[in-house]
XYZ file of C-alpha atoms in Angstrom:
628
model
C -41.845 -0.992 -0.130
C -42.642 -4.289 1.017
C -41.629 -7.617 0.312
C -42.280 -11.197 2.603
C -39.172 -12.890 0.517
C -40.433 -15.784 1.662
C -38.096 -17.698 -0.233
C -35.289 -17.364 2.663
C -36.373 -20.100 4.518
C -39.237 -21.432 6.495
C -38.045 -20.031 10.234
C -37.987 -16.277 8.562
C -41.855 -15.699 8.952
C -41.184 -12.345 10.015
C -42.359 -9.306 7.894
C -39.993 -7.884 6.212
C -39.963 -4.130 4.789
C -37.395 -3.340 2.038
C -36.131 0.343 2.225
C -33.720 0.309 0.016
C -32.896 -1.734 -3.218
C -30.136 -1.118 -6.117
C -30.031 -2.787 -9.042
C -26.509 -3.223 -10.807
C -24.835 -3.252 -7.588
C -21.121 -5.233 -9.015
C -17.948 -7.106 -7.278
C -14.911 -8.164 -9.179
C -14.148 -11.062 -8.227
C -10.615 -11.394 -10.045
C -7.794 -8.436 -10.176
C -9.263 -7.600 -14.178
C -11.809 -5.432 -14.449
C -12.994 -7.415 -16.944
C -14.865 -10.298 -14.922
C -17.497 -9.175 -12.863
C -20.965 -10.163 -10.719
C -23.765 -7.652 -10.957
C -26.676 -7.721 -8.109
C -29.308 -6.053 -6.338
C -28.210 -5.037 -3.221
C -30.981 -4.338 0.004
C -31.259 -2.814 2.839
C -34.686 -4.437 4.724
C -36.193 -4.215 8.385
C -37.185 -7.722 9.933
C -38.853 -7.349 13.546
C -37.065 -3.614 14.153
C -33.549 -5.135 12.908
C -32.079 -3.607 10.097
C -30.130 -6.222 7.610
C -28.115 -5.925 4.521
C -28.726 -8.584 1.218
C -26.398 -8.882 -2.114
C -27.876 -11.660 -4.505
C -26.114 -11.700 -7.717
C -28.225 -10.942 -11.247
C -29.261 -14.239 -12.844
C -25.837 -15.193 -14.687
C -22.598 -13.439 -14.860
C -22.023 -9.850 -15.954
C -18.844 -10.119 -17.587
C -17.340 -7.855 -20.177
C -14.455 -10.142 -22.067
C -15.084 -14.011 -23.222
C -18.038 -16.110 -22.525
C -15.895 -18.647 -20.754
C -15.060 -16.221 -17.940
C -18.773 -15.406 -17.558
C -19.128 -19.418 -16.921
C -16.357 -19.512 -14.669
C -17.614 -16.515 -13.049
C -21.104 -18.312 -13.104
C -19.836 -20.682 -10.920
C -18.569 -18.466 -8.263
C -21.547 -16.337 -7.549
C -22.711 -18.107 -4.584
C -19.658 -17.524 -2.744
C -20.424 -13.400 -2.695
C -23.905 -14.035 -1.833
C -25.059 -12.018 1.769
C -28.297 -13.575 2.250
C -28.878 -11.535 5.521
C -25.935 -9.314 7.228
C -27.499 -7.227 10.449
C -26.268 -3.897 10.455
C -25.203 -4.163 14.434
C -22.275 -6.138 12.994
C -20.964 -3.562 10.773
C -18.043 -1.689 12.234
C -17.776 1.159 9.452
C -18.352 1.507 6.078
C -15.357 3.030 3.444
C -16.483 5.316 0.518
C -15.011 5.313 -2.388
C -15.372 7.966 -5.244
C -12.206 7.962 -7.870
C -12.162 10.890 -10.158
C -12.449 8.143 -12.806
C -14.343 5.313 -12.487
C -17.400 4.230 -10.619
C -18.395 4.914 -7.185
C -17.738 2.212 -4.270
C -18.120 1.204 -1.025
C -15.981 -1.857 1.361
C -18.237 -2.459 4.258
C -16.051 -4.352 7.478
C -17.396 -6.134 10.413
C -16.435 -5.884 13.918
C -15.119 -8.933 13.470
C -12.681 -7.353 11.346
C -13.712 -9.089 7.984
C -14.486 -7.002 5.068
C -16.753 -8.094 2.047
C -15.157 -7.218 -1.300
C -15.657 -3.935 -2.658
C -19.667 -2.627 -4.062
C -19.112 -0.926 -7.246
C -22.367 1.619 -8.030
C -22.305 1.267 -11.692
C -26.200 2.969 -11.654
C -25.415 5.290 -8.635
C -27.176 5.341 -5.513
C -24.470 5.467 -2.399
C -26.298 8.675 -1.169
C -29.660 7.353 -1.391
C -27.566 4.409 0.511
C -26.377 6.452 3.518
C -29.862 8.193 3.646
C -31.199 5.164 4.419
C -28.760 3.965 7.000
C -28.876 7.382 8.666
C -32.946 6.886 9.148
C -32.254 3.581 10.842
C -28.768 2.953 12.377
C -26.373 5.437 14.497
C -23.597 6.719 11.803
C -20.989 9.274 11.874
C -18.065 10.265 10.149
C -14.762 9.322 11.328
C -12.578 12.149 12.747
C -9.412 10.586 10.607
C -10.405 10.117 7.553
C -13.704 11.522 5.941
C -14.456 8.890 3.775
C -15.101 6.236 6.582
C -18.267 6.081 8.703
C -18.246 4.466 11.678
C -21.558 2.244 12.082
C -23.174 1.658 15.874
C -19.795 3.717 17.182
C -20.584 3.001 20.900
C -20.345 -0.005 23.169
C -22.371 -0.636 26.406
C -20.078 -0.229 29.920
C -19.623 -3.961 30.209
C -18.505 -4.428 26.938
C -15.992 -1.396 26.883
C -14.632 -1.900 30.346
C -13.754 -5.543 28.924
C -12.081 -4.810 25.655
C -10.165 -2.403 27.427
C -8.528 -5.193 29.715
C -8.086 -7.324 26.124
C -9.117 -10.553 27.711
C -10.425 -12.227 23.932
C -12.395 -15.395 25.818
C -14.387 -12.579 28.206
C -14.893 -9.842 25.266
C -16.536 -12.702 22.799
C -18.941 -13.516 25.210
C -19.852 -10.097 26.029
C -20.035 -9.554 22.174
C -22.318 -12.196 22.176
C -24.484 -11.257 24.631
C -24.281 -7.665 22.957
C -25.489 -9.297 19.967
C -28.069 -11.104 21.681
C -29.671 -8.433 22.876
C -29.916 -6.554 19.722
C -30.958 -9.370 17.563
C -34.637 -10.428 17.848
C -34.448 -12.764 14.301
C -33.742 -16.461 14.359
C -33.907 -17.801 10.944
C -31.623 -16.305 9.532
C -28.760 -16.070 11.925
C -26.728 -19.173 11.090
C -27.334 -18.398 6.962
C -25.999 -14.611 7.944
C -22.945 -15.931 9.533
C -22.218 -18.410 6.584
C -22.426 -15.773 4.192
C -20.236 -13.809 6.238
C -17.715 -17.027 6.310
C -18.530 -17.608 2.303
C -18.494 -14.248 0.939
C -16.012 -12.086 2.768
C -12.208 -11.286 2.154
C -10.040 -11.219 5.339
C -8.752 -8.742 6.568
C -6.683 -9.845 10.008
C -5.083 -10.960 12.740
C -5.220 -8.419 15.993
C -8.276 -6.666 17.045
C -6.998 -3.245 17.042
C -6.911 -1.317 20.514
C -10.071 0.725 20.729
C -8.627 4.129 20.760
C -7.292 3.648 17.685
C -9.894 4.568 14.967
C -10.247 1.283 12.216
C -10.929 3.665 9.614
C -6.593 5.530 9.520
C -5.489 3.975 6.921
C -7.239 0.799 5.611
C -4.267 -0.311 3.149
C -2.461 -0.350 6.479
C -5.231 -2.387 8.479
C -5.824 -5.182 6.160
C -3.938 -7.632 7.016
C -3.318 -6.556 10.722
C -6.188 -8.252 11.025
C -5.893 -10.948 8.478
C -6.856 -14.124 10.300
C -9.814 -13.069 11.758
C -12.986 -14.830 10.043
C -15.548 -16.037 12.830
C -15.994 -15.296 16.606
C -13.160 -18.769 16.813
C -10.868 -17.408 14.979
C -11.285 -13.919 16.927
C -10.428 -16.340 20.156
C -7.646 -17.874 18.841
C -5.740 -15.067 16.498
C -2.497 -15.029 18.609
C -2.220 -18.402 17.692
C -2.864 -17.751 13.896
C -0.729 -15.114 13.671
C 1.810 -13.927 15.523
C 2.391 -17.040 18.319
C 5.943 -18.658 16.939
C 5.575 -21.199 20.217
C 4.890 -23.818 17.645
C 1.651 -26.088 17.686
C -0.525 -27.616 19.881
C -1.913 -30.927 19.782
C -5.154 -31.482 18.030
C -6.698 -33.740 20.143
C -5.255 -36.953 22.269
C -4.465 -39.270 18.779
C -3.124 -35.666 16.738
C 0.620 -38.215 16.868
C -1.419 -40.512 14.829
C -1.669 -37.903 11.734
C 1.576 -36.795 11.571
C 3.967 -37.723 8.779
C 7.301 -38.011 10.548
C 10.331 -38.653 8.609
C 9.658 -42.260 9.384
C 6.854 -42.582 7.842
C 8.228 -40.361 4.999
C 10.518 -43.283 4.090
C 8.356 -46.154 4.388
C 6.080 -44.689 1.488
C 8.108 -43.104 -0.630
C 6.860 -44.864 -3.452
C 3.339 -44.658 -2.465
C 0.951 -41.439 -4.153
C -0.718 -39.711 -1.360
C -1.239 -43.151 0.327
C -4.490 -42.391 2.758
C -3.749 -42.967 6.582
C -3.500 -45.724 8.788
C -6.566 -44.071 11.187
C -9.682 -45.224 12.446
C -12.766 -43.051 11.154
C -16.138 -43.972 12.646
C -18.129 -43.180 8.799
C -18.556 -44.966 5.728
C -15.444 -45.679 3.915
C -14.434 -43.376 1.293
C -14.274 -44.158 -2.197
C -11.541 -44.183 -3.988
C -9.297 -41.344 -5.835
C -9.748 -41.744 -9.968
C -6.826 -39.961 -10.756
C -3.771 -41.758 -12.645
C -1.227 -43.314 -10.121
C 1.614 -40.510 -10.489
C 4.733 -40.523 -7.903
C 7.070 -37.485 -6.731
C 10.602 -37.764 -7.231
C 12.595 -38.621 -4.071
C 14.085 -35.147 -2.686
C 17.927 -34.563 -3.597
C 20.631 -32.966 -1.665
C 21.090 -29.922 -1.923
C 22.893 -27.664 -4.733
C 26.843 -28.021 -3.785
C 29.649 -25.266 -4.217
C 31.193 -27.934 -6.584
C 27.786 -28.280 -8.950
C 27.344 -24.417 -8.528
C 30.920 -23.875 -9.705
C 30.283 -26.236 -12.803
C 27.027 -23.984 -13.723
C 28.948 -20.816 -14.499
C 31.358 -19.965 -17.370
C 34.884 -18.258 -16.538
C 32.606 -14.875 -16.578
C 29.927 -15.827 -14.397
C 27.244 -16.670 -16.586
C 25.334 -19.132 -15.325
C 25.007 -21.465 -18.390
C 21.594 -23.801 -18.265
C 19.566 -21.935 -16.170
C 16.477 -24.871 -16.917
C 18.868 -27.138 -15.534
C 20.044 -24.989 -12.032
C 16.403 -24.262 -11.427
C 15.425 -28.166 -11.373
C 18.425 -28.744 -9.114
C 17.503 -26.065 -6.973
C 13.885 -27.399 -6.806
C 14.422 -31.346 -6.065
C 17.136 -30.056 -3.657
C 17.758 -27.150 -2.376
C 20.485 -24.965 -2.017
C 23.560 -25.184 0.426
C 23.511 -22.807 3.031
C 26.727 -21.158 2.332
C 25.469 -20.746 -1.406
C 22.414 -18.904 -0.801
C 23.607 -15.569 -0.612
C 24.840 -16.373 -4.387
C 21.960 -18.344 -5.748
C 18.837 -16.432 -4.287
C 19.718 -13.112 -5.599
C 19.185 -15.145 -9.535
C 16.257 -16.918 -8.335
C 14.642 -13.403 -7.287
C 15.384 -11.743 -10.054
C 17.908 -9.501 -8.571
C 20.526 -10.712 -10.935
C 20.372 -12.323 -14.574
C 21.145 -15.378 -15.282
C 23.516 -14.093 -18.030
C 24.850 -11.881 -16.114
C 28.909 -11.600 -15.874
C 30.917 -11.529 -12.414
C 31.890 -7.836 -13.326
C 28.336 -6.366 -14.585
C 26.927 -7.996 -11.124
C 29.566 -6.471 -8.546
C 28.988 -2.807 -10.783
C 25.034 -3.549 -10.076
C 25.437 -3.732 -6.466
C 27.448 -0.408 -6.025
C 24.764 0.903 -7.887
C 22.158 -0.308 -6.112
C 23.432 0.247 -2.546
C 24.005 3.946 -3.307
C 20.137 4.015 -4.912
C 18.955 2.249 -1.087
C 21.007 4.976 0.604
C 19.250 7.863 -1.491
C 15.940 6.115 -0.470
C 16.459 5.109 2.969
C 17.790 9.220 3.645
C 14.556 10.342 2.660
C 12.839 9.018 5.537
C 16.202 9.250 8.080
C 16.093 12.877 7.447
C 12.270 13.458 8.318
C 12.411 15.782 11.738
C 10.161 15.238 14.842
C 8.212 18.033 13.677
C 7.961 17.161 10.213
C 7.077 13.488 11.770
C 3.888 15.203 13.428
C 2.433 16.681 10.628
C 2.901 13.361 9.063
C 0.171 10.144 10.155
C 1.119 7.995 7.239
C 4.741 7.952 8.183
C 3.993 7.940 12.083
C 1.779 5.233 11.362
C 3.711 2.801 9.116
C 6.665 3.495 11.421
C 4.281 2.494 14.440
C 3.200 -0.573 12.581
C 7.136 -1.552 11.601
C 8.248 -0.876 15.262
C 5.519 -3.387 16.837
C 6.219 -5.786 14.098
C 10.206 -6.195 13.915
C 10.313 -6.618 18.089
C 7.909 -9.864 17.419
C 9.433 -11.484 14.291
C 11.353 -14.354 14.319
C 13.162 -13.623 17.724
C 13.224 -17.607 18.208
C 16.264 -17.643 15.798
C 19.817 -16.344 17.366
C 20.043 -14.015 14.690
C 17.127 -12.276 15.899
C 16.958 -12.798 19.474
C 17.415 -11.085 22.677
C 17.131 -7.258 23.754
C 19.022 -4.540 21.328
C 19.590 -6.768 18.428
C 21.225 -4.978 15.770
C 19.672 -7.250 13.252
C 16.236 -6.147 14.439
C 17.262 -2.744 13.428
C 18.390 -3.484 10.384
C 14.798 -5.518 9.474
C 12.836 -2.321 10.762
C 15.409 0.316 8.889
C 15.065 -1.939 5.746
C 10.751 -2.290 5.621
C 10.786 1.616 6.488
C 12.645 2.156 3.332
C 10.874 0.117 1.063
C 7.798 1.863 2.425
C 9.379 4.581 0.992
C 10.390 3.298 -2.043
C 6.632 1.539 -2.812
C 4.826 3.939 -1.371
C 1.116 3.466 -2.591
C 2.076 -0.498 -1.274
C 3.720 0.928 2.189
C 3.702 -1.790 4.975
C 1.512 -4.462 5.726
C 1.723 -7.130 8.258
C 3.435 -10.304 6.905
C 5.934 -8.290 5.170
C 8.469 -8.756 8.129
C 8.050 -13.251 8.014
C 8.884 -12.298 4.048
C 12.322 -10.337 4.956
C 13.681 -12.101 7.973
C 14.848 -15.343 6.288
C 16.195 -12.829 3.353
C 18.204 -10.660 5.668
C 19.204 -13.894 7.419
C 20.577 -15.007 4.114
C 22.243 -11.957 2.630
C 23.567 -10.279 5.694
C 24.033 -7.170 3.964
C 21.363 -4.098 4.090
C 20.938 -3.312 0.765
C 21.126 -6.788 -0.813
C 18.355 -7.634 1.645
C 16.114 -4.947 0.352
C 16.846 -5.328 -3.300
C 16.076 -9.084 -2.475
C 12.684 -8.096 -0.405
C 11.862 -5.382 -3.301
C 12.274 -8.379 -6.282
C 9.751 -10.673 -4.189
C 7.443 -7.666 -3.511
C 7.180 -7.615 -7.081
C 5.928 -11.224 -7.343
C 4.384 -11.083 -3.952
C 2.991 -7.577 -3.620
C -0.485 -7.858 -4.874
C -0.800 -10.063 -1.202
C -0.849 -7.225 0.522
C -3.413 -4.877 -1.938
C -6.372 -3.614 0.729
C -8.909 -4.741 -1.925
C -7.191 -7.784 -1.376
C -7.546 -9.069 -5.140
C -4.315 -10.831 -4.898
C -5.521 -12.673 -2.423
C -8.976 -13.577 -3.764
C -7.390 -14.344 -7.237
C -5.212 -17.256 -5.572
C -7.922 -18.802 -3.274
C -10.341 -18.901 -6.054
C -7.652 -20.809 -8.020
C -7.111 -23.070 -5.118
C -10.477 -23.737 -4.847
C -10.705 -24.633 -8.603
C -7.645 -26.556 -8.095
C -9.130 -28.868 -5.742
C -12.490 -29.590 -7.417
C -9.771 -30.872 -10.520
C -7.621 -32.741 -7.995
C -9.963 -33.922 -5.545
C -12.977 -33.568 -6.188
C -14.491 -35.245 -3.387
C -12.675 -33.274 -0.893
C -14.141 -30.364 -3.135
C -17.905 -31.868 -2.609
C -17.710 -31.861 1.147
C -16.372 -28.206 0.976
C -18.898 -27.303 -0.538
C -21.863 -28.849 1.524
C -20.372 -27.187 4.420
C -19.836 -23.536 3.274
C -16.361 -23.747 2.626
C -15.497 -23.027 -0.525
C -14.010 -19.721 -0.133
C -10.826 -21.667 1.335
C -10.466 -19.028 4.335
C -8.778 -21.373 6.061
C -5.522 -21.623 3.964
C -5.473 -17.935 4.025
C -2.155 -17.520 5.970
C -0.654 -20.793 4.571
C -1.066 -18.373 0.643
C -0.431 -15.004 2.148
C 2.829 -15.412 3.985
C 3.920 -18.861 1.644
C 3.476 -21.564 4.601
C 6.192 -19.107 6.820
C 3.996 -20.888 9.881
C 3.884 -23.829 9.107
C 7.476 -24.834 8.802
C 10.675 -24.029 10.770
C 13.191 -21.069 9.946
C 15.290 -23.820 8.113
C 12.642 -25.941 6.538
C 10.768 -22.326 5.055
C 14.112 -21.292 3.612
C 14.384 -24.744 1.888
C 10.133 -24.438 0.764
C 10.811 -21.004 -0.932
C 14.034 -21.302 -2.745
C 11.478 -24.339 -4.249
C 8.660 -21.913 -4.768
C 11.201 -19.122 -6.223
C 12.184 -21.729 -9.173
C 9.525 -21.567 -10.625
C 10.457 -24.975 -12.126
C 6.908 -26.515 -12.293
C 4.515 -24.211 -12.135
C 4.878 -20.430 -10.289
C 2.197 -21.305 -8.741
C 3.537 -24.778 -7.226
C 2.590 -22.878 -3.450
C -1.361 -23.816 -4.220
C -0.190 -27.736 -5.421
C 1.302 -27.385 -2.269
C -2.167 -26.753 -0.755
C -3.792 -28.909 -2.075
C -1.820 -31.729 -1.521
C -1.811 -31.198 2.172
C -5.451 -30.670 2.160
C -5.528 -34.323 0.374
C -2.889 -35.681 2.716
C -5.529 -35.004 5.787
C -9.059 -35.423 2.791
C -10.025 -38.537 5.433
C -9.498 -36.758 8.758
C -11.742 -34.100 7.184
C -14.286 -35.657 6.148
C -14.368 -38.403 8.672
C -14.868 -36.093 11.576
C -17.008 -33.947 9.501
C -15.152 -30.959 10.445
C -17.349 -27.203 9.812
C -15.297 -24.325 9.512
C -14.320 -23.283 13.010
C -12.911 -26.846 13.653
C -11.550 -27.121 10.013
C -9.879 -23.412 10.515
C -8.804 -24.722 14.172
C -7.280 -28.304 12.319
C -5.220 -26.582 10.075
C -3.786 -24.288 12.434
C -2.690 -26.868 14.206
C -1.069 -28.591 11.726
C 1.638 -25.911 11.762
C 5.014 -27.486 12.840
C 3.348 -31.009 11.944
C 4.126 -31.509 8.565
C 6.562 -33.620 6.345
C 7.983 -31.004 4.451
C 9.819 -33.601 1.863
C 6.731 -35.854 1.081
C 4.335 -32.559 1.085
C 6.681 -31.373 -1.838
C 6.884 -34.947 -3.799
C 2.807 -34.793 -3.602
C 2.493 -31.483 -4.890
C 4.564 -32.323 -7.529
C 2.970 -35.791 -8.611
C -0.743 -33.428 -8.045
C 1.103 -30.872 -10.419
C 2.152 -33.327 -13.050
C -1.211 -35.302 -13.100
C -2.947 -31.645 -13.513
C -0.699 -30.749 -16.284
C -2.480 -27.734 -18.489
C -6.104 -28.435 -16.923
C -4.309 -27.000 -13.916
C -2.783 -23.883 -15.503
C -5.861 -23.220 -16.438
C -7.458 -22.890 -13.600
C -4.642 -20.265 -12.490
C -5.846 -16.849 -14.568
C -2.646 -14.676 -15.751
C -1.376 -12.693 -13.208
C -2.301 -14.679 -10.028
C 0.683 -13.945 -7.425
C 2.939 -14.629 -7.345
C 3.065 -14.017 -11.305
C 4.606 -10.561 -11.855
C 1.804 -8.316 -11.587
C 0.616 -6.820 -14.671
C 2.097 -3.131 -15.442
C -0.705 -0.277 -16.252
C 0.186 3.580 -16.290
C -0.419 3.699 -12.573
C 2.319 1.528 -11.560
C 2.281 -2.004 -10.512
C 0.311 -1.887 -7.498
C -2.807 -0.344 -8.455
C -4.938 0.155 -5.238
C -8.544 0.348 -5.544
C -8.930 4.239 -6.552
C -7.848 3.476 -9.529
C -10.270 2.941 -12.765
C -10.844 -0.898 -13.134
């Protein structure tokens, strides 16, 4: 079959020979399987390059109201692979449910994954046929359903990733890619569709023994922060690099709100900065003039005394919760406080019924944490999810928050405690298990409670709010940046514009500030102060993507003014980690919250984390096997 498509631009005059095309080929979009993009996905030759295309069907395929189908309308450019080559596809993971539909996640060497291809007409054999005929594929070893796409590497290119030297290995990727590419039109639109279209999925290449397709609810977010050949350059500093950050240029002193600066405009709305941008000035904000209330101090044994009855009841929750969220809570309290904002306790809850809930919750963590405790070495080798997980907790604990005394230094007890803790709840959410990000969530909480099982009855209640993060379909994640991106075209919607000419609506680039709730950006005291906000709920639950966009508004002029694409933009915000006002980033998420009243809610769809997830008969963490 043949087809010039001439429509993809005037450098692509190329023949190109379709040998495979699918009609109904759908994504969800959302966690509901009740909003979703159909397509016609191809598989088409251009100058002895094979290349994968997904254009979405003229309008939205939905199967509830006809305002989701425009809202989903508006999204469809964002899934749209105008021209992916094969030689960048790592493996491809086949899905077939006993119920449901057929589907495939295909992830790049880059380690980004597209959202899942649901066959609704059939055709993944016909698929694989195809690929077979034209691209090296095997089966992985580990796990049947994965096949491994171009599994082999030239000598240079191994010999390099062995040594894990990331600024050598890119540019022998390139050159690797180079080499196999002989198209040129279509390069740059390929790689924005892989930066508009794709979910992440990480931080760390993985070493190159190890095979990517083990256990992809484990991978994920290993990888998370990976999402062009910069970010695979700079993913230490994403991720896992606590050493703070780095300046952004000579003048980055210029941008940053210190607490200074905090006070001289405290009665100013997201006042634009005093900087010098070599463009045309920008025009003006037409949203009402709305301020943040001035921060508090923080919730004192005295006021916290005065909140409960002689039993323990705490008496006007409403009221705690907006003390709690202009202020904070004292240190000493937060053992107390957090277990109520968490859910752990009830806010009608007596003294007695609370100290009779933790006995009986400490002997339920011991019953769970002896099921894994008791596993033998060679029980342990006939079992790779357990090894695994435990491989993944053991690398992760050693590197988490060892800055902080409590963590630091060689044959810390508290380290053990974090790793025995995640190892149990693995256990005790086992279709969820482990994913990186999971330890920056229980360090601070362990910090806090100082007790083993309060810590993981603590972790367990946020997992419950937070848990749909860390899905390997990744809907969780998808559901909030989509939200944020709606969120800013409301709030800003000039900022929105310029995202949007430069192939960045997808929001990629607040990925880890919504996945691990800003644990980067801020330090061990300030984060502790940011959540106990967030876990209020006072405003909004979903005051973390206010939060967003307000700092995204904060810097709107640096943005735009130094036109920044996505590698600099992901680079900027990176940066910005350790850099920001944590006080005046709250008061303008709260003025941006108030001004967006309901047109903001509903921009958030029901169930966006960190809502509590939405029960079905297969539990609350429904992976992707299950029937949509």
């Amino acid at each position: 079959m043949r087809n010039d498509l001439a429509d993809r631009g005037s450098d692509e005059t190329a023949r190109i020979d379709v040998v495979y095309e699918k009609e109904r080929v759908t994504i969800h979009p959302t966690q509901y399987g009740s909003g979703r993009i159909s397509g016609k996905l191809r598989l088409f030759l251009q100058q002895g390059s094979l290349f994968l295309s997904w254009e979405p069907s003229e309008g939205a395929d939905c199967l509830s109201t006809s305002s989701m189908g425009v809202e989903l309308e508006k999204y469809r450019n964002l899934y749209t692979i105008k021209a992916l080559p094969l030689s960048d596809v790592r493996f491809i993971r086949r899905h077939t449910p006993t119920f449901g539909y057929d589907y495939i996640i295909i992830v790049l060497s880059s380690g980004l994954a597209f959202p899942p291809f649901y066959f609704y007409n059939g055709g993944i054999r016909e698929l694989f046929a195809t690929l077979k005929q034209h691209v090296f594929i095997i089966r992985s070893d580990d796990d049947p359903n994965v096949f491994l796409v171009n599994d082999f590497q030239d000598p240079l290119q191994k010999s390099l990733s062995s040594l894990e030297l990331p600024g050598v290995a890119s540019v022998a990727n390139a050159m690797s890619r180079q080499n196999s590419l002989s198209f040129t039109g279509s390069v740059d639109e390929a790689r924005h569709g892989e930066a508009s279209s794709m979910s992440h999925y990480g931080s760390k290449q993985k070493h190159k023994s190890n095979d990517p397709g083990r256990d992809l609810s484990i991978q994920v977010l290993e990888k998370f922060s990976l999402v062009t050949k910069f970010a695979r350059d700079t993913t230490s500093s994403l991720f896992r690099d606590n050493s703070g950050a780095h300046a952004y240029g000579r003048q980055q002193h210029e941008y940053v709100f210190d607490n200074k600066a905090s006070d001289t405009h405290k009665n100013q709305y997201i006042a634009p900065e005093k900087e010098s941008i070599p463009s045309a000035p920008l025009e003006s904000d037409a949203l009402p003039l709305v301020w943040g209330k001035q921060r508090d101090r923080p919730l004192s044994v005295e006021e916290w005394t005065a909140f409960l009855d002689p039993e323990g009841r705490v008496m006007d929750s409403k009221a705690l919760r907006k003390k709690v969220f202009y202020g904070g809570v004292d240190h000493v309290l937060r053992k107390e406080v957090w277990k109520f904002l968490l859910g752990c306790h009830e806010y009608d809850s007596t003294y007695a019924e609370r100290e009779y809930l933790a006995a009986m919750k400490r002997a339920e963590y011991e019953a769970i944490k002896s099921q894994w405790k008791s596993i033998s070495a060679t029980q342990a080798k006939r079992f790779t999810k357990f090894r695994e997980r435990k491989g993944l907790i053991d690398k992760d604990v050693v590197r988490t928050d060892r800055s902080v005394p409590y963590y630091e230094g060689d044959d810390n007890r508290n380290v053990v405690v974090l790793r025995d803790i995640l190892l149990t709840y693995s256990f005790y959410n086992f279709d969820l298990g482990y994913c990186q990000g999971m330890s920056d969530f229980l360090a601070p909480i362990l910090y806090v409670m100082e007790d083993e099982s309060e810590s993981f009855w603590c972790f367990a209640s946020l997992m419950e709010r937070l848990g749909a993060n860390f899905n390997r379909d990744q809907n969780g994640m998808h559901a909030q940046l989509l939200a944020l991106s709606k969120l800013v075209e409301l709030l800003d919607p000039l900022l929105h514009n310029y995202f949007r000419q430069n192939d960045c609506l997808n929001y990629f680039f607040c990925f880890r500030w919504v996945l691990i709730q800003f644990k980067r950006e801020f330090d061990f005291d300030q984060i502790m102060l940011l959540w106990e906000v967030l876990w209020t709920h006072y405003l909004s639950e979903h005051f973390h993507l206010y939060l967003c966009v307000a700092i995204l508004k904060r810097y709107r002029q640096r943005i735009i003014g130094e036109q920044m694409d996505f590698d600099t933009l992901l680079k900027f915000i990176n940066e910005l980690s350790g850099q920001i006002n944590l006080d005046r980033a709250i008061q303008d998420a709260e003025a941006l919250c108030t001004i967006a009243g309901e047109n903001g809610a509903s921009c958030i769809p029901p169930g966006t984390p960190p809502s509590m997830p939405i029960e079905t008969d297969g539990g609350l963490y429904v992976q992707q096997d299950e029937v949509l």
